[in-house]
Amino acid sequence: MITEKAEYYISEIERMKAEKNAIILAHYYQTGDIQDIADFVGDSLALSQKAASNSADIILFAGVKFMAETAKILAPGKKVLLPDMMAGCSLADSCKPEEFKKFIIANPGRTVITYVNSTAEIKALSDIICTSSNAVQIVESLPLNEKILFAPDRNLGNYVLNKTGRDIVIWNGTCHVHEEFSLEAIINMKKENPDAKILVHPECEMPVRLVADYIGSTSALLNFTKKDTGKTYIVATEAGIIHQMKKENPQKNYIPVPPRDSTCGCSECAFMKLITIKKIYDCLLNENPEIFVDDEILIKARRPIIRMMEISEKLGL
Ligand code: SF4
């Protein structure tokens, strides 16, 4: 239920958006109330595409820092706001520039493909960026003999390696949400719901991927539930996506998979959930906190993102 206070913040956010020519881009892992006030909700690829092609003066990013940085890199002339600067990412943090430079030097002659869940500094050291929606296709778009270095997510890297059979060395990073799903819980859920289909994000570990009926990015999982004729889904990705799944198909059942060590029934990204309606209101009111990216880093980081977008466009992704 929306409280009177929340209603006030939401109406003020709407007023300020119009007054300031601002838009809100929200990731699928945001809470439902935030997804509902956003101008656009999507996964990393779709949000990057939207950041690069809109006429707003201000982009307020309801997501985590690397996403807001990506928006700034793609739209440097716009003011990009992030309601809470503590909204980081355990995966992006697992790859520090100095160590990554050493890793690249230790593996010479490889094309560096970096998952969008990385800092601007890491993107600036990369040849092509990818998202979980296009990682396999980006790798397959390269010549067969091209050697690849993939970072920072080891599970997504491993998934891409298995799918493509390419020569890939992988940075050892993980997401604290996706590496924690309980295989035991999934097996028990499947026993209780034998008709349910198991949907898994490629950032999950191999044992969880092995029991999946379908593996895909957040938007691919959402599309699967839209088109599939099934009625029940066991969902192994951040639980925020279930809000959109329910909106699209309210008559179906969605069961979130819990982490291994938790009494909580679902898996949530603590960083994503730092963003609240109140913080969005404050942020739009004060136009702060604002995202800044060093000019040199921005120019270097932009090139591999544009390369990803060009390949994606060519492939119709
Ligand atoms: S879900 Fe994982 S990869 Fe996504 S923002 Fe949170 S920590 Fe980062």
Tab-separated table of C-alpha atoms and ligand atoms in Angstrom:
chain	number	residue	atom	x	y	z
A	1	MET	CA	0.000	0.000	0.000
A	2	ILE	CA	1.291	3.463	-0.920
A	3	THR	CA	1.348	5.840	2.074
A	4	GLU	CA	0.284	9.498	1.878
A	5	LYS	CA	3.923	10.536	2.207
A	6	ALA	CA	4.979	8.254	-0.650
A	7	GLU	CA	2.138	9.643	-2.785
A	8	TYR	CA	3.453	13.154	-2.141
A	9	TYR	CA	7.007	12.174	-3.149
A	10	ILE	CA	5.745	10.446	-6.299
A	11	SER	CA	3.649	13.449	-7.399
A	12	GLU	CA	6.581	15.798	-6.699
A	13	ILE	CA	8.922	13.519	-8.667
A	14	GLU	CA	6.486	13.686	-11.612
A	15	ARG	CA	6.308	17.493	-11.345
A	16	MET	CA	10.109	17.882	-11.164
A	17	LYS	CA	10.652	15.479	-14.065
A	18	ALA	CA	8.496	17.700	-16.297
A	19	GLU	CA	9.965	20.946	-14.962
A	20	LYS	CA	13.593	19.843	-15.298
A	21	ASN	CA	13.225	17.732	-18.460
A	22	ALA	CA	14.448	14.699	-16.501
A	23	ILE	CA	13.867	10.997	-17.018
A	24	ILE	CA	14.200	8.070	-14.648
A	25	LEU	CA	15.873	4.915	-15.924
A	26	ALA	CA	15.349	1.939	-13.601
A	27	HIS	CA	16.904	-1.494	-13.570
A	28	TYR	CA	14.733	-4.592	-13.200
A	29	TYR	CA	16.321	-5.215	-9.783
A	30	GLN	CA	14.796	-2.058	-8.284
A	31	THR	CA	11.792	-2.360	-5.979
A	32	GLY	CA	8.351	-2.435	-7.645
A	33	ASP	CA	7.371	1.093	-6.545
A	34	ILE	CA	10.466	2.516	-8.260
A	35	GLN	CA	9.952	0.450	-11.424
A	36	ASP	CA	6.402	1.834	-11.560
A	37	ILE	CA	7.488	5.514	-11.579
A	38	ALA	CA	10.352	5.023	-14.059
A	39	ASP	CA	10.158	6.278	-17.638
A	40	PHE	CA	12.006	3.203	-18.752
A	41	VAL	CA	12.703	-0.128	-17.028
A	42	GLY	CA	15.179	-2.586	-18.462
A	43	ASP	CA	18.366	-4.594	-18.187
A	44	SER	CA	21.851	-3.174	-18.649
A	45	LEU	CA	21.851	-3.351	-22.467
A	46	ALA	CA	18.453	-1.732	-22.899
A	47	LEU	CA	19.261	0.949	-20.309
A	48	SER	CA	22.561	1.785	-22.067
A	49	GLN	CA	20.704	2.086	-25.371
A	50	LYS	CA	18.111	4.349	-23.739
A	51	ALA	CA	20.779	6.518	-22.058
A	52	ALA	CA	22.417	7.066	-25.449
A	53	SER	CA	19.196	8.014	-27.222
A	54	ASN	CA	16.891	10.381	-25.384
A	55	SER	CA	16.294	14.116	-25.329
A	56	ALA	CA	16.292	14.640	-21.549
A	57	ASP	CA	18.669	17.098	-19.854
A	58	ILE	CA	18.863	14.988	-16.700
A	59	ILE	CA	19.030	11.206	-16.357
A	60	LEU	CA	18.266	9.946	-12.874
A	61	PHE	CA	19.517	6.396	-12.657
A	62	ALA	CA	17.637	4.079	-10.308
A	63	GLY	CA	20.266	1.374	-10.216
A	64	VAL	CA	23.882	1.034	-9.140
A	65	LYS	CA	26.952	3.184	-9.771
A	66	PHE	CA	28.454	1.366	-12.748
A	67	MET	CA	25.127	1.764	-14.586
A	68	ALA	CA	24.973	5.508	-13.900
A	69	GLU	CA	28.619	5.793	-15.007
A	70	THR	CA	27.760	3.989	-18.245
A	71	ALA	CA	24.916	6.461	-18.829
A	72	LYS	CA	27.336	9.365	-18.246
A	73	ILE	CA	29.882	7.852	-20.644
A	74	LEU	CA	27.221	7.521	-23.333
A	75	ALA	CA	25.622	10.897	-22.662
A	76	PRO	CA	28.475	13.115	-21.383
A	77	GLY	CA	26.540	16.316	-22.045
A	78	LYS	CA	23.726	15.321	-19.705
A	79	LYS	CA	23.544	15.569	-15.955
A	80	VAL	CA	23.439	12.003	-14.587
A	81	LEU	CA	22.207	11.531	-11.032
A	82	LEU	CA	22.437	8.517	-8.717
A	83	PRO	CA	20.261	8.767	-5.583
A	84	ASP	CA	22.769	6.930	-3.346
A	85	MET	CA	26.505	6.848	-4.084
A	86	MET	CA	26.844	3.779	-1.823
A	87	ALA	CA	24.896	1.773	-4.429
A	88	GLY	CA	27.933	-0.117	-5.690
A	89	CYS	CA	28.318	-3.688	-6.948
A	90	SER	CA	30.257	-6.588	-5.425
A	91	LEU	CA	31.084	-7.844	-8.925
A	92	ALA	CA	32.445	-4.499	-10.165
A	93	ASP	CA	34.413	-4.179	-6.898
A	94	SER	CA	36.011	-7.592	-7.465
A	95	CYS	CA	38.047	-6.168	-10.363
A	96	LYS	CA	40.487	-3.384	-9.461
A	97	PRO	CA	42.290	-1.495	-12.256
A	98	GLU	CA	45.879	-2.127	-11.077
A	99	GLU	CA	45.307	-5.886	-10.737
A	100	PHE	CA	43.368	-5.998	-13.996
A	101	LYS	CA	46.245	-4.281	-15.857
A	102	LYS	CA	48.594	-7.007	-14.537
A	103	PHE	CA	46.128	-9.714	-15.640
A	104	ILE	CA	46.024	-8.272	-19.163
A	105	ILE	CA	49.837	-8.102	-19.296
A	106	ALA	CA	50.065	-11.708	-18.046
A	107	ASN	CA	47.720	-12.797	-20.894
A	108	PRO	CA	49.021	-10.936	-23.952
A	109	GLY	CA	47.441	-11.009	-27.409
A	110	ARG	CA	43.873	-11.411	-26.170
A	111	THR	CA	40.825	-9.310	-26.985
A	112	VAL	CA	39.533	-7.959	-23.675
A	113	ILE	CA	35.772	-8.430	-23.399
A	114	THR	CA	34.368	-6.906	-20.261
A	115	TYR	CA	30.933	-7.329	-18.765
A	116	VAL	CA	29.131	-4.008	-18.308
A	117	ASN	CA	29.079	-4.702	-14.538
A	118	SER	CA	32.469	-3.046	-14.126
A	119	THR	CA	33.841	0.377	-13.227
A	120	ALA	CA	34.616	3.051	-15.838
A	121	GLU	CA	38.371	2.455	-15.258
A	122	ILE	CA	38.009	-1.243	-16.127
A	123	LYS	CA	35.915	-0.431	-19.203
A	124	ALA	CA	38.679	1.967	-20.295
A	125	LEU	CA	41.116	-0.993	-20.309
A	126	SER	CA	38.794	-3.112	-22.486
A	127	ASP	CA	38.272	-3.742	-26.207
A	128	ILE	CA	34.559	-4.564	-26.173
A	129	ILE	CA	31.905	-4.367	-23.465
A	130	CYS	CA	29.113	-6.935	-23.258
A	131	THR	CA	26.013	-7.540	-21.181
A	132	SER	CA	24.464	-10.852	-20.182
A	133	SER	CA	22.013	-10.324	-23.087
A	134	ASN	CA	24.702	-10.248	-25.750
A	135	ALA	CA	27.897	-11.820	-24.296
A	136	VAL	CA	27.632	-15.042	-26.342
A	137	GLN	CA	26.844	-13.194	-29.583
A	138	ILE	CA	29.653	-10.642	-29.030
A	139	VAL	CA	32.180	-13.469	-28.632
A	140	GLU	CA	30.744	-15.330	-31.646
A	141	SER	CA	31.004	-12.183	-33.763
A	142	LEU	CA	34.818	-12.395	-33.493
A	143	PRO	CA	36.977	-14.587	-35.763
A	144	LEU	CA	37.217	-18.226	-34.611
A	145	ASN	CA	40.930	-18.035	-33.803
A	146	GLU	CA	40.706	-14.819	-31.769
A	147	LYS	CA	41.879	-15.307	-28.185
A	148	ILE	CA	39.745	-13.687	-25.533
A	149	LEU	CA	40.159	-12.396	-22.002
A	150	PHE	CA	36.797	-12.148	-20.210
A	151	ALA	CA	36.101	-10.128	-17.043
A	152	PRO	CA	34.967	-9.704	-14.352
A	153	ASP	CA	32.300	-12.404	-13.812
A	154	ARG	CA	33.737	-15.931	-13.777
A	155	ASN	CA	30.325	-17.601	-14.024
A	156	LEU	CA	29.182	-15.603	-17.042
A	157	GLY	CA	32.657	-16.122	-18.551
A	158	ASN	CA	32.382	-19.854	-17.960
A	159	TYR	CA	28.889	-19.917	-19.481
A	160	VAL	CA	30.157	-18.071	-22.584
A	161	LEU	CA	33.140	-20.425	-22.836
A	162	ASN	CA	30.865	-23.489	-22.710
A	163	LYS	CA	28.466	-22.018	-25.263
A	164	THR	CA	31.083	-20.896	-27.776
A	165	GLY	CA	34.015	-23.278	-27.204
A	166	ARG	CA	36.364	-20.320	-27.742
A	167	ASP	CA	39.818	-19.807	-26.204
A	168	ILE	CA	38.904	-17.656	-23.193
A	169	VAL	CA	40.788	-16.834	-19.989
A	170	ILE	CA	38.508	-15.561	-17.253
A	171	TRP	CA	38.922	-13.086	-14.379
A	172	ASN	CA	37.871	-14.585	-11.040
A	173	GLY	CA	35.033	-12.242	-9.975
A	174	THR	CA	31.477	-12.997	-8.839
A	175	CYS	CA	28.221	-11.319	-7.902
A	176	HIS	CA	27.241	-11.816	-4.264
A	177	VAL	CA	23.610	-12.451	-5.246
A	178	HIS	CA	23.995	-14.847	-8.161
A	179	GLU	CA	26.749	-17.017	-6.668
A	180	GLU	CA	24.702	-17.665	-3.536
A	181	PHE	CA	21.603	-19.414	-4.895
A	182	SER	CA	20.827	-22.624	-3.073
A	183	LEU	CA	20.830	-25.661	-5.381
A	184	GLU	CA	19.194	-27.679	-2.589
A	185	ALA	CA	16.324	-25.157	-2.389
A	186	ILE	CA	15.850	-25.323	-6.179
A	187	ILE	CA	15.688	-29.130	-6.096
A	188	ASN	CA	13.163	-29.059	-3.240
A	189	MET	CA	11.069	-26.424	-5.037
A	190	LYS	CA	11.060	-28.564	-8.176
A	191	LYS	CA	9.918	-31.617	-6.141
A	192	GLU	CA	7.041	-29.575	-4.715
A	193	ASN	CA	6.219	-28.019	-8.117
A	194	PRO	CA	7.076	-30.689	-10.701
A	195	ASP	CA	5.574	-28.662	-13.575
A	196	ALA	CA	7.581	-25.544	-12.743
A	197	LYS	CA	10.334	-24.410	-15.104
A	198	ILE	CA	13.672	-23.377	-13.613
A	199	LEU	CA	14.894	-20.016	-14.950
A	200	VAL	CA	18.542	-19.162	-14.308
A	201	HIS	CA	20.727	-16.107	-14.922
A	202	PRO	CA	24.150	-16.909	-16.466
A	203	GLU	CA	25.906	-15.215	-13.518
A	204	CYS	CA	24.847	-18.251	-11.424
A	205	GLU	CA	27.314	-21.024	-10.653
A	206	MET	CA	27.600	-24.116	-12.881
A	207	PRO	CA	25.576	-26.546	-10.630
A	208	VAL	CA	22.624	-24.128	-10.692
A	209	ARG	CA	22.983	-23.583	-14.450
A	210	LEU	CA	22.975	-27.355	-14.973
A	211	VAL	CA	19.455	-27.778	-13.547
A	212	ALA	CA	18.012	-24.877	-15.573
A	213	ASP	CA	15.222	-25.260	-18.107
A	214	TYR	CA	16.209	-21.891	-19.513
A	215	ILE	CA	19.286	-19.669	-19.016
A	216	GLY	CA	19.200	-16.017	-19.979
A	217	SER	CA	19.706	-12.384	-19.051
A	218	THR	CA	17.087	-10.671	-16.912
A	219	SER	CA	15.158	-9.437	-19.960
A	220	ALA	CA	15.494	-12.842	-21.664
A	221	LEU	CA	14.002	-14.531	-18.567
A	222	LEU	CA	11.155	-12.009	-18.589
A	223	ASN	CA	10.506	-12.637	-22.298
A	224	PHE	CA	10.576	-16.376	-21.703
A	225	THR	CA	7.785	-16.133	-19.110
A	226	LYS	CA	5.767	-13.953	-21.511
A	227	LYS	CA	5.942	-16.413	-24.414
A	228	ASP	CA	6.076	-19.743	-22.597
A	229	THR	CA	2.846	-21.677	-22.023
A	230	GLY	CA	3.907	-22.854	-18.535
A	231	LYS	CA	2.230	-21.667	-15.345
A	232	THR	CA	4.941	-21.777	-12.666
A	233	TYR	CA	8.559	-20.621	-12.671
A	234	ILE	CA	11.387	-21.062	-10.184
A	235	VAL	CA	13.390	-17.854	-10.635
A	236	ALA	CA	17.153	-17.828	-9.930
A	237	THR	CA	18.052	-14.184	-10.372
A	238	GLU	CA	17.537	-11.063	-8.274
A	239	ALA	CA	13.930	-11.118	-7.072
A	240	GLY	CA	13.113	-7.596	-8.409
A	241	ILE	CA	12.427	-9.027	-11.876
A	242	ILE	CA	9.387	-10.860	-10.487
A	243	HIS	CA	7.580	-7.490	-10.280
A	244	GLN	CA	7.693	-7.170	-14.094
A	245	MET	CA	6.896	-10.877	-14.584
A	246	LYS	CA	3.756	-10.458	-12.455
A	247	LYS	CA	2.778	-7.293	-14.313
A	248	GLU	CA	3.074	-9.063	-17.659
A	249	ASN	CA	1.404	-12.316	-16.580
A	250	PRO	CA	-0.345	-11.941	-13.226
A	251	GLN	CA	-2.048	-15.342	-13.535
A	252	LYS	CA	1.272	-17.238	-13.447
A	253	ASN	CA	3.262	-18.225	-10.333
A	254	TYR	CA	6.834	-17.102	-9.724
A	255	ILE	CA	8.906	-18.646	-6.955
A	256	PRO	CA	12.102	-16.765	-6.014
A	257	VAL	CA	15.100	-18.941	-5.129
A	258	PRO	CA	16.637	-18.078	-1.741
A	259	PRO	CA	20.376	-17.821	-1.063
A	260	ARG	CA	22.204	-20.703	0.662
A	261	ASP	CA	22.551	-19.052	4.075
A	262	SER	CA	19.434	-17.076	4.723
A	263	THR	CA	16.118	-17.189	6.446
A	264	CYS	CA	14.811	-14.753	3.822
A	265	GLY	CA	12.653	-16.280	1.083
A	266	CYS	CA	14.315	-14.520	-1.839
A	267	SER	CA	17.594	-13.085	-3.070
A	268	GLU	CA	17.960	-9.352	-3.230
A	269	CYS	CA	20.899	-7.150	-4.158
A	270	ALA	CA	21.640	-5.004	-1.108
A	271	PHE	CA	23.185	-2.329	-3.349
A	272	MET	CA	20.173	-2.100	-5.668
A	273	LYS	CA	17.833	-1.867	-2.708
A	274	LEU	CA	19.634	1.209	-1.313
A	275	ILE	CA	17.613	3.297	-3.776
A	276	THR	CA	14.247	4.445	-2.413
A	277	ILE	CA	11.447	6.742	-3.567
A	278	LYS	CA	12.476	9.277	-0.905
A	279	LYS	CA	16.100	9.264	-2.123
A	280	ILE	CA	14.912	9.724	-5.722
A	281	TYR	CA	12.841	12.716	-4.573
A	282	ASP	CA	15.792	14.275	-2.694
A	283	CYS	CA	18.164	13.585	-5.570
A	284	LEU	CA	15.929	15.188	-8.181
A	285	LEU	CA	15.190	18.141	-5.902
A	286	ASN	CA	18.866	18.879	-5.160
A	287	GLU	CA	20.263	17.495	-8.448
A	288	ASN	CA	22.770	15.678	-6.306
A	289	PRO	CA	24.580	13.234	-5.988
A	290	GLU	CA	25.807	13.682	-9.547
A	291	ILE	CA	28.019	11.243	-11.466
A	292	PHE	CA	31.318	12.535	-12.844
A	293	VAL	CA	33.759	10.500	-14.914
A	294	ASP	CA	37.325	11.679	-15.581
A	295	ASP	CA	37.560	12.949	-19.200
A	296	GLU	CA	40.381	10.627	-20.250
A	297	ILE	CA	38.689	7.572	-18.711
A	298	LEU	CA	35.382	8.589	-20.297
A	299	ILE	CA	36.866	8.754	-23.797
A	300	LYS	CA	38.660	5.410	-23.380
A	301	ALA	CA	35.630	3.695	-21.798
A	302	ARG	CA	33.240	4.979	-24.446
A	303	ARG	CA	35.002	3.222	-27.336
A	304	PRO	CA	34.369	-0.406	-26.173
A	305	ILE	CA	30.772	0.415	-25.195
A	306	ILE	CA	30.085	1.891	-28.639
A	307	ARG	CA	31.681	-1.197	-30.191
A	308	MET	CA	29.238	-3.377	-28.218
A	309	MET	CA	26.303	-1.262	-29.323
A	310	GLU	CA	27.384	-1.394	-32.968
A	311	ILE	CA	27.751	-5.200	-32.873
A	312	SER	CA	24.399	-5.529	-31.068
A	313	GLU	CA	22.683	-3.308	-33.624
A	314	LYS	CA	24.210	-5.252	-36.504
A	315	LEU	CA	22.975	-8.509	-34.963
A	316	GLY	CA	19.539	-7.034	-34.259
A	317	LEU	CA	19.873	-7.448	-30.472
B	1	SF4	S1	22.969	-8.100	-8.466
B	1	SF4	FE1	25.172	-8.549	-8.371
B	1	SF4	S2	25.994	-7.840	-10.312
B	1	SF4	FE2	23.965	-6.873	-10.061
B	1	SF4	S3	24.415	-4.902	-9.055
B	1	SF4	FE3	23.988	-6.376	-7.411
B	1	SF4	S4	26.028	-7.126	-6.839
B	1	SF4	FE4	26.257	-6.157	-8.843
